[in-house]
Short mmCIF file of N, CA and C in Angstrom, two decimals:
data_model
loop_
_atom_site.label_atom_id
_atom_site.label_comp_id
_atom_site.label_asym_id
_atom_site.label_seq_id
_atom_site.Cartn_x
_atom_site.Cartn_y
_atom_site.Cartn_z
N MET A 1 0.61 -1.32 -0.13
CA MET A 1 0.02 -0.14 -0.11
C MET A 1 0.93 1.24 0.00
N ARG A 2 1.79 1.06 0.89
CA ARG A 2 2.73 2.16 0.86
C ARG A 2 3.38 2.89 -0.76
N ASN A 3 3.81 1.99 -1.52
CA ASN A 3 4.28 1.86 -2.80
C ASN A 3 3.53 2.58 -3.57
N PHE A 4 2.08 2.48 -3.55
CA PHE A 4 1.11 2.32 -4.15
C PHE A 4 0.92 4.05 -4.14
N LEU A 5 0.85 4.28 -2.79
CA LEU A 5 1.00 5.88 -2.42
C LEU A 5 1.81 6.70 -2.77
N ILE A 6 2.87 6.02 -2.82
CA ILE A 6 4.53 6.74 -3.33
C ILE A 6 3.98 6.77 -4.83
N SER A 7 4.15 6.03 -5.70
CA SER A 7 3.48 5.75 -6.55
C SER A 7 2.57 6.84 -7.76
N SER A 8 1.34 7.15 -6.60
CA SER A 8 0.53 7.54 -6.77
C SER A 8 0.57 9.37 -6.88
N ALA A 9 1.67 9.64 -5.87
CA ALA A 9 1.68 10.67 -5.77
C ALA A 9 2.36 11.11 -6.48
N ALA A 10 3.85 10.51 -6.79
CA ALA A 10 4.75 10.73 -8.12
C ALA A 10 4.17 10.74 -9.80
N ASN A 11 3.23 10.14 -9.92
CA ASN A 11 2.26 10.40 -10.79
C ASN A 11 1.61 11.49 -10.85
N ILE A 12 1.12 12.39 -9.67
CA ILE A 12 -0.18 13.61 -9.90
C ILE A 12 1.49 14.52 -10.16
N VAL A 13 2.67 14.16 -9.27
CA VAL A 13 3.41 15.52 -9.75
C VAL A 13 3.93 15.81 -11.21
N LEU A 14 3.83 14.52 -11.76
CA LEU A 14 4.28 14.40 -12.93
C LEU A 14 3.11 14.98 -13.69
N ILE A 15 1.76 14.72 -13.57
CA ILE A 15 1.35 15.19 -14.33
C ILE A 15 0.91 16.31 -14.13
N PHE A 16 1.22 17.44 -13.02
CA PHE A 16 0.92 19.06 -12.62
C PHE A 16 2.43 19.37 -13.82
N ALA A 17 3.47 18.89 -13.48
CA ALA A 17 4.61 19.27 -14.12
C ALA A 17 4.69 19.52 -15.51
N SER A 18 4.39 18.28 -16.00
CA SER A 18 3.97 18.03 -17.82
C SER A 18 3.02 18.71 -18.25
N TYR A 19 2.08 19.29 -17.46
CA TYR A 19 0.85 20.46 -17.39
C TYR A 19 1.40 21.83 -17.76
N PHE A 20 2.62 22.16 -16.89
CA PHE A 20 2.69 23.35 -17.00
C PHE A 20 4.23 23.26 -18.13
N VAL A 21 4.78 22.67 -18.09
CA VAL A 21 5.63 22.41 -19.37
C VAL A 21 5.59 22.70 -20.44
N PHE A 22 4.41 21.92 -20.73
CA PHE A 22 3.86 22.02 -21.95
C PHE A 22 2.59 22.96 -22.18
N LYS A 23 2.57 24.01 -21.25
CA LYS A 23 1.40 24.92 -21.19
C LYS A 23 2.56 26.31 -21.35
N GLY A 24 3.88 26.07 -21.01
CA GLY A 24 4.63 26.83 -21.24
C GLY A 24 5.53 27.09 -22.45
N ILE A 25 5.07 25.66 -23.09
CA ILE A 25 6.13 25.36 -24.28
C ILE A 25 5.31 25.93 -25.57
N ILE A 26 4.00 25.49 -25.48
CA ILE A 26 3.40 25.66 -26.58
C ILE A 26 2.33 26.54 -26.72
N SER A 27 2.05 27.66 -27.41
CA SER A 27 1.55 28.71 -27.45
C SER A 27 0.12 28.80 -27.62
N GLY A 28 -0.70 29.89 -27.20
CA GLY A 28 -2.04 29.87 -26.76
C GLY A 28 -2.99 29.14 -27.90
N PRO A 29 -2.36 30.07 -28.88
CA PRO A 29 -3.34 29.55 -30.27
C PRO A 29 -2.74 27.83 -30.43
N THR A 30 -1.89 27.69 -30.64
CA THR A 30 -1.12 26.21 -31.38
C THR A 30 -2.37 24.99 -30.18
N ARG A 31 -2.10 25.49 -28.55
CA ARG A 31 -2.79 24.54 -27.87
C ARG A 31 -4.46 24.63 -28.22
N HIS A 32 -5.23 25.93 -28.76
CA HIS A 32 -6.50 25.61 -28.90
C HIS A 32 -6.62 24.70 -30.43
N ARG A 33 -5.70 24.76 -31.10
CA ARG A 33 -5.93 23.87 -32.61
C ARG A 33 -5.93 22.73 -32.31
N LEU A 34 -4.80 22.16 -31.19
CA LEU A 34 -4.94 20.67 -31.43
C LEU A 34 -5.97 20.35 -30.00
N TYR A 35 -6.50 21.33 -29.59
CA TYR A 35 -7.98 20.86 -28.35
C TYR A 35 -8.91 20.92 -29.27
N GLU A 36 -9.01 21.26 -30.73
CA GLU A 36 -10.20 21.26 -31.66
C GLU A 36 -10.04 20.02 -31.98
N ASN A 37 -8.93 19.50 -32.34
CA ASN A 37 -8.58 18.74 -33.27
C ASN A 37 -8.60 17.47 -32.48
N PHE A 38 -8.26 17.16 -30.90
CA PHE A 38 -8.58 16.11 -30.54
C PHE A 38 -10.28 16.13 -29.71
N PHE A 39 -10.35 16.99 -29.46
CA PHE A 39 -12.12 16.86 -29.21
C PHE A 39 -13.15 17.24 -30.04
N GLY A 40 -12.95 17.21 -31.24
CA GLY A 40 -13.70 17.67 -32.19
C GLY A 40 -14.62 16.52 -31.77
N SER A 41 -14.58 15.24 -31.56
CA SER A 41 -15.46 14.48 -31.44
C SER A 41 -14.76 13.73 -30.50
N PHE A 42 -15.67 13.20 -29.41
CA PHE A 42 -15.33 12.97 -27.95
C PHE A 42 -14.74 11.22 -28.25
N ALA A 43 -15.98 10.70 -29.30
CA ALA A 43 -15.92 9.38 -29.51
C ALA A 43 -14.32 9.26 -29.75
N LYS A 44 -13.79 9.68 -31.15
CA LYS A 44 -12.38 9.86 -31.13
C LYS A 44 -11.68 10.02 -30.52
N PHE A 45 -11.53 10.95 -29.50
CA PHE A 45 -11.32 11.42 -28.37
C PHE A 45 -10.64 10.13 -28.01
N ILE A 46 -11.43 9.73 -27.52
CA ILE A 46 -11.46 8.31 -26.41
C ILE A 46 -10.60 7.33 -26.99
N ILE A 47 -10.97 7.04 -28.46
CA ILE A 47 -10.40 5.76 -29.29
C ILE A 47 -9.00 6.60 -29.03
N TYR A 48 -8.18 7.82 -30.05
CA TYR A 48 -7.25 8.15 -29.92
C TYR A 48 -6.31 7.52 -28.27
N LEU A 49 -6.98 8.36 -27.68
CA LEU A 49 -6.49 8.45 -26.28
C LEU A 49 -6.36 6.54 -25.76
N PHE A 50 -7.30 5.85 -26.05
CA PHE A 50 -6.71 4.71 -25.72
C PHE A 50 -5.79 4.25 -26.24
N ILE A 51 -5.85 4.09 -27.24
CA ILE A 51 -4.78 3.30 -28.15
C ILE A 51 -3.44 4.21 -27.77
N ILE A 52 -2.86 5.28 -28.05
CA ILE A 52 -2.16 5.99 -27.22
C ILE A 52 -1.50 5.52 -26.16
N THR A 53 -2.47 5.03 -25.16
CA THR A 53 -2.15 4.72 -23.61
C THR A 53 -1.70 3.29 -23.92
N VAL A 54 -2.34 2.43 -24.60
CA VAL A 54 -1.80 0.77 -25.48
C VAL A 54 -0.73 0.85 -25.72
N LEU A 55 -0.32 1.91 -26.48
CA LEU A 55 1.01 1.94 -27.04
C LEU A 55 2.09 2.28 -26.26
N ILE A 56 2.11 3.21 -25.79
CA ILE A 56 2.66 3.67 -23.90
C ILE A 56 3.36 2.60 -23.49
N THR A 57 2.09 2.01 -22.93
CA THR A 57 2.22 0.66 -21.82
C THR A 57 3.11 -0.24 -22.67
N GLY A 58 2.33 -0.70 -23.68
CA GLY A 58 3.03 -1.89 -24.44
C GLY A 58 4.49 -1.79 -24.88
N LEU A 59 5.19 -0.68 -25.44
CA LEU A 59 6.25 -0.09 -25.55
C LEU A 59 7.42 -0.34 -24.40
N THR A 60 6.57 0.54 -23.31
CA THR A 60 7.20 0.63 -21.92
C THR A 60 7.23 -1.24 -21.70
N ALA A 61 6.84 -1.80 -21.83
CA ALA A 61 6.74 -3.18 -21.04
C ALA A 61 7.62 -4.05 -22.01
N PHE A 62 7.47 -3.80 -23.17
CA PHE A 62 8.97 -4.30 -24.07
C PHE A 62 10.00 -3.60 -23.84
N ALA A 63 10.45 -2.83 -23.90
CA ALA A 63 11.36 -2.01 -23.41
C ALA A 63 12.01 -3.07 -22.11
N LEU A 64 11.31 -2.54 -20.93
CA LEU A 64 11.45 -2.85 -19.74
C LEU A 64 11.66 -4.86 -19.46
N TYR A 65 11.40 -5.46 -20.49
CA TYR A 65 11.30 -7.04 -20.52
C TYR A 65 12.81 -7.01 -21.52
N LYS A 66 12.96 -7.00 -22.25
CA LYS A 66 14.50 -6.53 -23.25
C LYS A 66 15.52 -6.08 -22.53
N THR A 67 15.17 -4.98 -21.21
CA THR A 67 16.65 -4.92 -20.61
C THR A 67 16.17 -5.57 -18.79
N ARG A 68 15.81 -6.24 -18.85
CA ARG A 68 15.61 -7.32 -17.38
C ARG A 68 14.88 -6.31 -16.43
N PHE A 69 13.97 -5.16 -16.90
CA PHE A 69 13.58 -4.28 -16.02
C PHE A 69 12.10 -4.57 -15.64
N ILE A 70 11.52 -5.99 -16.20
CA ILE A 70 10.23 -6.02 -15.85
C ILE A 70 9.12 -6.11 -14.84
N ALA A 71 10.07 -5.81 -13.83
CA ALA A 71 9.66 -5.55 -12.36
C ALA A 71 8.95 -4.21 -12.52
N TYR A 72 9.73 -3.22 -12.86
CA TYR A 72 9.08 -2.15 -12.67
C TYR A 72 7.88 -0.94 -13.79
N VAL A 73 7.40 -2.08 -14.66
CA VAL A 73 6.63 -1.73 -15.72
C VAL A 73 5.78 -1.18 -14.99
N ASN A 74 4.92 -1.56 -13.82
CA ASN A 74 3.66 -1.06 -12.94
C ASN A 74 4.35 0.49 -12.52
N VAL A 75 5.15 0.82 -12.20
CA VAL A 75 5.82 1.98 -12.13
C VAL A 75 5.87 2.78 -13.59
N VAL A 76 6.84 2.76 -14.31
CA VAL A 76 6.58 3.48 -15.29
C VAL A 76 6.02 3.56 -16.12
N ALA A 77 5.22 2.68 -16.49
CA ALA A 77 4.40 3.06 -17.75
C ALA A 77 3.28 3.84 -17.37
N PRO A 78 2.62 3.50 -15.73
CA PRO A 78 1.95 4.65 -15.64
C PRO A 78 2.36 6.41 -15.07
N ALA A 79 3.70 6.45 -15.31
CA ALA A 79 4.49 7.77 -15.22
C ALA A 79 4.37 8.31 -16.65
N LEU A 80 4.47 7.43 -17.83
CA LEU A 80 4.72 8.00 -19.02
C LEU A 80 3.05 8.60 -19.33
N VAL A 81 2.18 7.64 -18.69
CA VAL A 81 0.99 8.15 -19.59
C VAL A 81 0.47 9.67 -18.74
N SER A 82 0.82 9.59 -17.16
CA SER A 82 0.81 10.66 -16.67
C SER A 82 1.21 11.59 -17.61
N ILE A 83 2.48 11.74 -18.24
CA ILE A 83 3.31 12.62 -19.07
C ILE A 83 2.38 12.72 -20.23
N LEU A 84 1.41 12.31 -20.14
CA LEU A 84 0.32 12.40 -21.73
C LEU A 84 -0.94 13.09 -21.07
N VAL A 85 -1.45 12.52 -19.65
CA VAL A 85 -2.48 12.79 -19.25
C VAL A 85 -2.44 14.74 -19.27
N GLY A 86 -0.64 14.95 -18.85
CA GLY A 86 -0.51 16.76 -18.32
C GLY A 86 -0.83 16.97 -19.92
N PHE A 87 -0.26 16.45 -21.03
CA PHE A 87 -0.25 17.11 -22.31
C PHE A 87 -2.16 17.51 -22.67
N VAL A 88 -2.97 16.41 -22.64
CA VAL A 88 -3.83 16.57 -22.98
C VAL A 88 -4.59 17.80 -21.82
N MET A 89 -4.38 17.81 -20.66
CA MET A 89 -4.63 18.88 -19.73
C MET A 89 -4.04 20.62 -20.41
N SER A 90 -2.82 20.37 -21.09
CA SER A 90 -2.59 21.74 -21.14
C SER A 90 -2.95 22.10 -22.48
N THR A 91 -3.72 21.28 -23.30
CA THR A 91 -4.55 21.52 -24.67
C THR A 91 -5.88 22.46 -24.06
N VAL A 92 -6.34 21.86 -22.70
CA VAL A 92 -7.70 22.38 -22.94
C VAL A 92 -7.39 24.04 -22.97
N PRO A 93 -8.79 24.93 -23.62
CA PRO A 93 -8.65 26.32 -23.34
C PRO A 93 -8.47 27.02 -22.14
N THR A 94 -8.11 27.60 -21.65
CA THR A 94 -8.58 28.52 -20.25
C THR A 94 -9.46 29.67 -20.33
N ARG A 95 -9.67 30.10 -21.77
CA ARG A 95 -10.66 31.24 -21.79
C ARG A 95 -11.88 30.77 -22.71
N GLY A 96 -12.66 31.05 -22.74
CA GLY A 96 -13.78 30.75 -23.99
C GLY A 96 -13.90 31.78 -25.20
N SER A 97 -14.64 31.65 -26.15
CA SER A 97 -14.55 32.29 -27.24
C SER A 97 -14.91 33.63 -27.31
N GLY A 98 -15.99 33.78 -26.09
CA GLY A 98 -16.15 35.36 -26.08
C GLY A 98 -15.62 36.52 -25.14
N ASP A 99 -14.43 35.76 -24.28
CA ASP A 99 -14.03 36.43 -23.42
C ASP A 99 -13.14 37.46 -23.90
N LYS A 100 -12.78 37.98 -25.33
CA LYS A 100 -12.03 38.80 -25.67
C LYS A 100 -12.83 40.15 -25.72
N ASN A 101 -14.04 39.84 -26.17
CA ASN A 101 -15.66 40.93 -26.58
C ASN A 101 -15.89 41.31 -25.28
N ASN A 102 -15.86 40.24 -24.18
CA ASN A 102 -16.55 41.28 -23.03
C ASN A 102 -15.64 41.71 -22.17
N ASN A 103 -14.35 41.43 -22.30
CA ASN A 103 -13.40 42.47 -21.69
C ASN A 103 -13.62 43.52 -22.34
N LYS A 104 -13.53 43.53 -23.27
CA LYS A 104 -13.60 45.01 -24.40
C LYS A 104 -15.01 45.75 -24.15
N ASN A 105 -15.29 44.95 -23.34
CA ASN A 105 -17.25 46.19 -23.10
C ASN A 105 -16.92 46.96 -21.74
N LYS A 106 -16.02 45.80 -20.71
CA LYS A 106 -15.96 46.29 -19.26
C LYS A 106 -15.47 47.12 -19.36
N GLY A 107 -13.92 47.56 -20.30
CA GLY A 107 -13.23 48.80 -20.13
C GLY A 107 -13.59 49.93 -20.92
#
């Protein structure tokens, strides 16, 4: 149980760290376009996310198996998926489409 709590805390840190890194690296309009491409169809988003997660887990398991570190697959694979989750979180727009117009009307 202790190892699970440590692993989950590390994954939460990885999610937020990757969120802030991707938010800082990728410009707002680019992130918005990525969001529109990912969330254009929710079903397509779920399918893509599932396929990417399976690929990450499978490739990680294969690499760890080849290097004889297969015992760490339950730690490394979720950590890599946490980076993906942080990336997806960073693509969500923080302002709505009408926010610019609302700010002009207030001032």
